[in-house]
């Protein structure tokens, strides 16, 4: 058999096949590893690896979410609206700038005709001076707060003048502010009117008074209302130290130029004279103009209630979030985190052993009510966050700076309202402050305004009969009506909230006891403390400030630079308080007429500091409106915090924290504590307030 | 070839498998590539859709501005509560500011206006209407007399009084000479003449010292006795009322001009020496046809109309203007040429008044002196001014009679507004104020 020769093809066929397969493999491997990744276009980005595409989208979504949830407004959003009305009002008041500089005559002088010569006048004006109408709508309001220590450093006379200010920090002070409305329209009408029609008397020429119309002083009169219903005589109250006082200047006016200087002065500082700011306060309810006090005070309290709820929600959300984290950690530890809620329900909770009692209970409920506890917590968080968001909107609309916990004055509109122009017959709201009030007394107030005398300086043109009218440089208005009585709070309040004669027989019998609630004004608010007293006990206790760390400031004064305040110390936990000289003498039963034994009422008998016997009944005391007011103040004092001292601000509208109140909150307190532990000053101190509830 | 076929036949399966193996590679690669492309397209589509939706989460915030010459600057961003709140707060403050400005403008414009014809406006008291209309001309005349009195203006000494005074003094002097047994010689006649001139001059100067400027109630053009056989209509009386307010503002401005640093200047030193004429361009309200309502919206932006006026401001009847009416006043004054700027400045301090035109004329001060007018030592000229005064409709409408409102196109309560637009453009057929005044 002839051997068959193996052809070349046969001989190398497998090599060729192998080579081709190797080439194919190489091509596949090159395509897999050597070529570029599989890319697509995502939005505007070309060449995005396909495995990163969804990641890119997720990243874009996260970025969008961050922008959605960004806590700060976009920087492009306008931060502050221009105060155009103020500029407009100022422009209306301003003298125009000279429109041309033609201060040269266009021709030769006409001669000496009319040159000022000393000639005896033949005809003079017989004029009558209008009566300046009384200010109206007088309202007075007592208020209290803690004066900024920088104000005291700048105006130490406040300590001497005020009858009730605490002599050292905190400078708690009580004062009364009075507001009235002075309407210029009747005055202008009277000045314009011809006094006797066709008779010889003439109206005061417009040019004598039109540009002179201005309030150059606001006089505040006070009288004390005694307990027997009688009054003291009216006394003129001097403006508080550090506030504009023109009385000495008015007394020294001896020529028309001095009067013009005074008018210029009062025009330049009109608000300081007509609406003087009260001293800057660092703690206490904001100062509110008396006329706006009623509405503004209600709004302020409503806002505080909303703020309280806001803080409560924040705390609840924090608690829920902690619970959620804790539950998630537990589930993660049990290896159930990857399971859905339906699996968790089937295999039971970490720890095994089947469903617990609580789960069994839940199993008895309809199936559709079953919900994963984590989802339930998330729902609760979401519900609270929604409410929180609504409250934030409400608070911001009400002028509360939620981030910095500052309440704008509820009477901001009144503080910034433009002052009316007398020459246009508008009304001007005038304010005055009395810091010389004494604690526990009742006062009434009256206001008069002083305006320049339109005849002063024009004696040469006035008939002899009318000359006496031109002697005084100013005219004082008729007095306003007396305000409603204003009660200045006493230094402390005491309310009997419970009393009993004791129970038991013989030696086992317990002693009669009275529970009293003692209030003392401290650091801007009334602080309360309950005391249990037995007959013979002095009414003395200690205010528990509950670690509020209310700050005391060290005032550093240099000649070259304004004084600065630094926190030197914080308040002690307890401050001794008491109704000085008061003792509980006895507790007696006061039978109620027509009632059974159960209706017995008790009365506590005290001896006060001057030896009088005072009977206080529990039933009457707890119904007193003042008790609720003081309790409200005490509750507010727990929430409020202390503002940074900023010094004296002469104009309420220009104050950086005009009429503001600092608010505290648990969240902030925790932050402060944390920062304090780190050796850093509390952040709230840098922001302008320290302490808090 | 034969050999190859033989080989293929001999190894048919091997060849088939080899071919399959070799062909499958590109085929599979082809399908793989196709599948890959489909996947890429699908993913790109999904991602693109998601991405588009994310990009669409955006709003345009636009904060308005009060300045009509500025445009609001919008910006896009995802909706964000603090930003929305910031814009809302900003708009709220702007609204408050805007309202305050409107209020201030109205108070500035309204001032302490007095209604002369109490009981007639806006709607007449039926029981008193006839009586008030009968008394209106007298009330108007008296009000203008009071106006002159109030500003401390007046006339020079009465010529007859001066003549009588000089004659009396001359008689006294001659009597004194006669008592000395002498008669006047040429020297003494000259002395008497000089003395009488001095007396006359002193009388004039003394009167000028207690006047703000020279003016009497004849300076008000158009304030003339009512000589018709019928009573003035409500529209006519409203015209008188409005004209009185214009007169009041003009005189107040002139008083301001003569008051320096709260002190009144005597005529000799004051800028305004004499008011010769105040003429308010008349409005023919009684015969004018009603105008289509233009609303009473203070927020409408008024486009300047320089055809109508140098200031660009114009109102009824030249063009629709829901914001204000324009009244023009021609004034003729004798003023110190040196202090003319003070006069021009004074108008804007009193109300919304603008000086549109000033014409100066040389005068012969001696001729005026001959009539008793003493202007002081400086150079004086006659200044003829054209003043534009603006009257905001929002407060004026409170007093306007219904018929006047209809004429001016002010909507009556409860009637729909027919023509309002964001920006009021001048009508094509407007005639300039001067043209209207001329004809």
Coordinates of C-alpha atoms in Angstrom, one line a residue, chain A residues 119-508:
Chain A
X119 CA -37.4 155.1 60.3
X120 CA -40.2 155.3 62.7
X121 CA -43.0 152.9 61.5
X122 CA -46.3 154.5 60.8
X123 CA -48.4 151.4 60.6
X124 CA -48.0 148.2 62.5
X125 CA -49.8 144.9 62.5
X126 CA -52.3 144.2 65.2
X127 CA -52.1 140.4 65.5
X128 CA -53.5 137.8 67.8
X129 CA -51.6 134.7 68.8
X130 CA -53.3 131.4 68.3
X131 CA -53.6 129.0 71.2
X132 CA -51.5 125.9 70.6
X133 CA -53.9 123.0 70.8
X134 CA -53.4 120.2 73.3
X135 CA -51.9 116.9 72.3
X136 CA -54.4 114.2 72.3
X137 CA -54.7 110.4 72.7
X138 CA -52.3 110.2 75.6
X139 CA -51.3 106.7 76.5
X140 CA -48.8 105.6 79.2
X141 CA -47.3 102.2 79.8
X142 CA -45.0 100.9 82.5
X143 CA -42.3 98.5 81.4
X144 CA -39.2 97.0 82.8
X145 CA -36.0 95.5 81.5
X146 CA -32.3 95.2 81.9
X147 CA -30.4 98.2 80.7
X148 CA -27.3 97.6 78.6
X149 CA -24.3 98.0 80.9
X150 CA -22.5 100.0 78.2
X151 CA -25.3 102.6 78.5
X152 CA -24.7 102.9 82.2
X153 CA -21.0 103.2 81.5
X154 CA -21.7 106.0 79.0
X155 CA -24.4 107.7 81.0
X156 CA -23.7 107.1 84.7
X157 CA -26.3 109.7 85.7
X158 CA -28.9 107.1 84.9
X159 CA -28.0 105.4 88.2
X160 CA -28.5 108.6 90.2
X161 CA -31.7 109.7 88.4
X162 CA -33.6 106.5 88.4
X163 CA -35.4 105.7 91.6
X164 CA -35.6 102.0 91.0
X165 CA -32.6 100.8 89.0
X166 CA -30.6 98.0 90.5
X167 CA -27.2 99.7 91.5
X168 CA -25.1 96.9 90.0
X169 CA -25.5 94.4 87.2
X170 CA -28.0 93.3 86.0
X171 CA -29.2 96.9 85.7
X172 CA -32.9 96.1 86.0
X173 CA -35.0 99.2 85.7
X174 CA -38.7 100.1 85.7
X175 CA -39.9 103.1 83.8
X176 CA -43.0 104.6 82.2
X177 CA -43.2 105.8 78.6
X178 CA -45.9 108.1 77.5
X179 CA -47.1 108.8 74.0
X180 CA -49.4 111.4 72.6
X181 CA -50.5 112.8 69.2
X182 CA -50.0 116.4 68.4
X183 CA -52.1 117.5 65.4
X184 CA -50.8 120.6 63.7
X185 CA -53.9 121.1 61.5
X186 CA -55.9 123.1 64.0
X187 CA -52.9 125.2 64.8
X188 CA -52.3 126.0 61.2
X189 CA -55.9 126.7 60.7
X190 CA -55.8 129.1 63.7
X191 CA -52.7 130.8 62.4
X192 CA -54.1 131.2 59.0
X193 CA -57.5 132.6 60.2
X194 CA -58.2 136.2 60.4
X195 CA -58.9 136.7 64.1
X196 CA -61.8 139.2 63.7
X197 CA -62.7 139.1 60.0
X198 CA -63.0 142.6 58.7
X199 CA -61.8 144.0 62.0
X200 CA -58.4 145.6 62.6
X201 CA -56.7 142.4 63.7
X202 CA -54.7 140.6 61.0
X203 CA -53.6 137.0 60.8
X204 CA -49.9 136.3 61.6
X205 CA -48.1 136.6 58.2
X206 CA -47.3 133.2 56.8
X207 CA -43.6 134.0 56.4
X208 CA -43.3 134.6 60.1
X209 CA -44.3 131.1 61.0
X210 CA -44.4 128.7 58.0
X211 CA -40.7 127.7 58.2
X212 CA -40.6 128.0 61.9
X213 CA -43.1 125.3 62.7
X214 CA -41.3 122.8 64.8
X215 CA -41.6 121.0 68.1
X216 CA -38.7 122.3 70.2
X217 CA -39.6 120.5 73.5
X218 CA -42.0 117.8 74.8
X219 CA -43.0 118.4 78.3
X220 CA -44.0 115.5 80.5
X221 CA -46.1 116.2 83.6
X222 CA -46.8 113.6 86.3
X223 CA -49.0 113.3 89.2
X224 CA -49.2 110.5 91.7
X225 CA -52.5 108.8 92.6
X226 CA -52.6 108.1 96.3
X227 CA -54.4 105.1 97.7
X228 CA -57.2 107.3 99.1
X229 CA -58.0 108.5 95.6
X230 CA -56.4 112.0 95.9
X231 CA -53.6 113.3 93.7
X232 CA -50.3 114.9 94.2
X233 CA -49.7 118.2 92.4
X234 CA -48.4 117.9 88.8
X235 CA -44.7 117.9 88.4
X236 CA -42.6 118.5 85.3
X237 CA -40.4 115.6 84.6
X238 CA -37.0 116.2 83.1
X239 CA -35.9 114.2 80.1
X240 CA -33.9 111.2 81.0
X241 CA -30.1 111.7 81.1
X242 CA -28.4 111.2 77.8
X243 CA -31.5 112.3 75.9
X244 CA -32.0 115.6 74.1
X245 CA -33.0 118.3 76.5
X246 CA -33.6 121.8 75.0
X247 CA -35.0 123.4 78.1
X248 CA -31.8 125.1 79.1
X249 CA -31.3 126.4 75.6
X250 CA -34.9 127.7 75.5
X251 CA -34.3 129.5 78.8
X252 CA -31.3 131.3 77.4
X253 CA -32.8 132.5 74.1
X254 CA -32.3 136.2 74.0
X255 CA -32.6 137.0 70.3
X256 CA -34.2 135.7 67.1
X257 CA -31.0 134.1 65.9
X258 CA -30.8 131.9 69.0
X259 CA -34.4 130.8 68.3
X260 CA -33.4 130.0 64.7
X261 CA -30.4 128.0 66.0
X262 CA -32.7 126.0 68.3
X263 CA -35.1 125.3 65.4
X264 CA -32.2 124.1 63.2
X265 CA -31.0 121.9 66.1
X266 CA -34.4 120.3 66.6
X267 CA -34.9 119.8 62.9
X268 CA -31.6 118.0 62.6
X269 CA -32.3 115.8 65.6
X270 CA -36.1 115.7 65.3
X271 CA -36.6 112.1 66.1
X272 CA -34.3 112.3 69.1
X273 CA -36.4 115.1 70.5
X274 CA -39.8 114.0 69.5
X275 CA -39.5 110.3 69.8
X276 CA -36.5 109.7 72.0
X277 CA -35.4 106.1 72.1
X278 CA -35.5 104.4 75.5
X279 CA -32.2 103.1 76.7
X280 CA -30.9 99.9 75.0
X281 CA -32.0 96.9 76.9
X282 CA -30.2 93.5 76.8
X283 CA -33.0 91.5 78.5
X284 CA -36.7 91.8 79.0
X285 CA -39.7 92.3 76.8
X286 CA -39.0 94.8 74.0
X287 CA -39.8 98.4 74.5
X288 CA -43.0 99.2 72.5
X289 CA -44.4 102.7 72.0
X290 CA -47.4 102.9 74.4
X291 CA -50.0 103.5 71.7
X292 CA -49.0 100.3 69.9
X293 CA -48.5 98.4 73.1
X294 CA -51.8 96.6 73.3
X295 CA -51.8 95.1 69.8
X296 CA -48.0 94.6 69.7
X297 CA -47.9 92.9 73.0
X298 CA -50.5 90.4 72.0
X299 CA -48.6 89.8 68.7
X300 CA -45.4 89.4 70.7
X301 CA -46.9 86.8 73.0
X302 CA -48.4 84.9 70.1
X303 CA -45.1 84.9 68.4
X304 CA -43.5 83.6 71.5
X305 CA -46.0 80.8 71.7
X306 CA -45.2 79.9 68.1
X307 CA -41.5 80.0 68.9
X308 CA -42.0 77.7 71.9
X309 CA -43.8 75.2 69.7
X310 CA -41.0 75.5 67.1
X311 CA -38.4 74.6 69.7
X312 CA -40.5 71.8 71.0
X313 CA -40.8 70.4 67.4
X314 CA -37.0 70.7 66.9
X315 CA -36.5 68.7 70.1
X316 CA -39.1 66.1 69.1
X317 CA -37.4 65.7 65.7
X318 CA -34.0 65.2 67.3
X319 CA -35.4 62.6 69.7
X320 CA -37.1 60.8 66.8
X321 CA -34.0 60.9 64.7
X322 CA -32.0 59.4 67.6
X323 CA -34.7 56.6 67.9
X324 CA -34.5 56.0 64.2
X325 CA -30.7 55.7 64.2
X326 CA -30.9 53.4 67.2
X327 CA -33.5 51.1 65.6
X328 CA -31.5 51.0 62.3
X329 CA -28.3 50.1 64.2
X330 CA -30.1 47.3 66.0
X331 CA -31.5 46.0 62.8
X332 CA -28.2 46.2 61.1
X333 CA -26.6 44.3 64.0
X334 CA -29.1 41.5 63.5
X335 CA -28.3 41.4 59.8
X336 CA -31.7 42.4 58.8
X337 CA -30.9 45.7 57.3
X338 CA -31.0 44.3 53.8
X339 CA -34.4 42.8 54.3
X340 CA -37.5 44.6 53.5
X341 CA -40.1 45.3 56.1
X342 CA -42.2 42.4 55.0
X343 CA -39.3 40.1 55.8
X344 CA -38.7 41.7 59.1
X345 CA -42.3 41.1 59.9
X346 CA -42.0 37.4 59.0
X347 CA -38.7 36.5 60.7
X348 CA -39.3 38.6 63.8
X349 CA -37.1 41.2 65.5
X350 CA -33.5 40.8 66.4
X351 CA -33.2 38.4 69.3
X352 CA -35.3 35.7 67.6
X353 CA -37.8 33.7 69.5
X354 CA -40.7 34.7 67.3
X355 CA -42.8 37.7 67.7
X356 CA -42.9 39.5 71.1
X357 CA -46.0 40.3 73.0
X358 CA -46.2 43.7 71.4
X359 CA -45.9 42.2 68.0
X360 CA -48.5 39.6 68.8
X361 CA -50.8 42.5 69.8
X362 CA -50.1 44.2 66.6
X363 CA -50.9 41.0 64.7
X364 CA -54.4 41.1 66.1
X365 CA -54.9 44.4 64.3
X366 CA -56.1 44.5 60.7
X367 CA -53.4 43.6 58.3
X368 CA -53.5 46.9 56.4
X369 CA -52.6 48.9 59.6
X370 CA -49.3 47.0 59.9
X371 CA -46.4 49.4 59.3
X372 CA -42.7 49.0 59.7
X373 CA -41.7 50.9 62.9
X374 CA -38.9 52.6 61.1
X375 CA -41.4 53.9 58.5
X376 CA -43.6 55.0 61.3
X377 CA -40.8 57.0 62.9
X378 CA -39.9 58.5 59.5
X379 CA -43.6 59.5 59.0
X380 CA -43.6 61.1 62.4
X381 CA -40.4 63.0 61.6
X382 CA -41.8 64.1 58.3
X383 CA -45.0 65.3 59.8
X384 CA -43.1 67.3 62.4
X385 CA -40.8 68.7 59.7
X386 CA -43.8 69.9 57.7
X387 CA -45.2 71.6 60.7
X388 CA -41.7 73.0 61.5
X389 CA -41.5 74.4 58.0
X390 CA -44.9 76.1 58.3
X391 CA -43.9 77.5 61.7
X392 CA -40.7 78.8 60.3
X393 CA -42.6 80.7 57.6
X394 CA -45.0 82.1 60.2
X395 CA -42.1 83.1 62.5
X396 CA -40.2 84.8 59.6
X397 CA -43.3 86.6 58.5
X398 CA -43.6 87.9 62.1
X399 CA -40.1 89.2 62.1
X400 CA -38.4 86.5 64.0
X401 CA -34.9 85.7 62.9
X402 CA -35.2 81.9 63.4
X403 CA -31.5 81.2 62.7
X404 CA -30.2 83.8 65.2
X405 CA -33.2 83.4 67.6
X406 CA -34.0 87.1 67.7
X407 CA -37.5 88.5 67.8
X408 CA -37.8 91.8 65.9
X409 CA -39.8 94.4 67.8
X410 CA -43.5 93.7 67.3
X411 CA -43.9 97.5 67.0
X412 CA -41.3 97.9 64.2
X413 CA -43.7 99.9 62.1
X414 CA -44.3 102.4 64.8
X415 CA -40.6 102.6 65.5
X416 CA -39.8 103.3 61.8
X417 CA -42.8 105.4 60.9
X418 CA -41.9 108.8 59.5
X419 CA -42.5 111.7 61.7
X420 CA -45.3 113.8 60.4
X421 CA -44.6 117.3 59.1
X422 CA -46.2 120.1 61.1
X423 CA -46.2 122.5 58.2
X424 CA -48.4 120.1 56.2
X425 CA -50.9 119.9 59.1
X426 CA -49.9 116.4 59.9
X427 CA -50.1 114.6 63.3
X428 CA -46.8 113.9 65.1
X429 CA -46.6 111.1 67.6
X430 CA -44.5 112.3 70.6
X431 CA -42.9 110.1 73.2
X432 CA -41.5 110.9 76.6
X433 CA -40.0 108.6 79.3
X434 CA -40.1 108.8 83.0
X435 CA -37.3 106.9 84.7
X436 CA -37.9 108.5 88.1
X437 CA -40.9 106.3 88.9
X438 CA -41.0 104.6 92.2
X439 CA -41.9 100.9 92.6
X440 CA -45.4 100.2 93.7
X441 CA -46.8 103.6 92.9
X442 CA -49.5 104.7 90.6
X443 CA -49.1 107.7 88.3
X444 CA -50.9 109.7 85.7
X445 CA -49.3 111.7 82.9
X446 CA -49.9 114.7 80.8
X447 CA -48.0 116.1 77.8
X448 CA -47.5 119.5 76.4
X449 CA -45.4 120.5 73.4
X450 CA -43.4 123.6 72.9
X451 CA -43.2 125.4 69.5
X452 CA -41.5 128.6 68.5
X453 CA -43.5 131.8 69.0
X454 CA -44.3 133.1 65.4
X455 CA -44.2 136.7 66.7
X456 CA -40.8 136.5 68.4
X457 CA -38.3 138.7 66.6
X458 CA -41.0 140.7 64.7
X459 CA -41.6 143.3 67.4
X460 CA -40.8 146.1 64.9
X461 CA -43.8 145.2 62.8
X462 CA -46.3 144.5 65.6
X463 CA -48.7 147.1 67.1
X464 CA -48.0 148.1 70.6
X465 CA -51.1 146.4 72.0
X466 CA -49.8 143.0 70.7
X467 CA -46.2 143.5 71.7
X468 CA -46.5 141.4 74.9
X469 CA -47.4 138.4 72.7
X470 CA -43.9 138.7 71.0
X471 CA -41.9 138.6 74.2
X472 CA -41.5 134.9 74.8
X473 CA -39.5 132.9 72.2
X474 CA -41.7 129.8 72.5
X475 CA -45.3 128.9 73.0
X476 CA -46.4 125.9 75.1
X477 CA -49.5 124.0 74.0
X478 CA -52.5 123.5 76.1
X479 CA -52.1 120.4 78.4
X480 CA -53.3 117.1 77.1
X481 CA -55.8 115.1 79.1
X482 CA -54.3 113.0 81.9
X483 CA -53.5 109.5 80.9
X484 CA -55.1 106.5 82.5
X485 CA -53.4 105.5 85.8
X486 CA -50.3 103.5 85.3
X487 CA -49.2 101.1 88.1
X488 CA -45.5 100.6 88.5
X489 CA -44.8 97.1 89.7
X490 CA -43.5 96.8 93.3
X491 CA -40.1 95.2 93.9
X492 CA -41.6 91.8 94.6
X493 CA -44.9 90.1 94.6
X494 CA -46.2 87.5 96.9
X495 CA -49.2 85.3 96.2
X496 CA -50.7 82.7 98.5
X497 CA -51.3 79.7 96.4
X498 CA -52.2 77.2 99.1
X499 CA -52.9 77.3 102.8
X500 CA -54.0 74.8 105.5
X501 CA -54.4 74.5 109.2
X502 CA -52.6 71.1 109.4
X503 CA -54.0 67.7 110.1
X504 CA -53.9 65.2 112.9
X505 CA -54.5 65.3 116.6
X506 CA -52.3 66.2 119.6
X507 CA -48.6 65.8 119.1
X508 CA -49.2 64.2 115.7

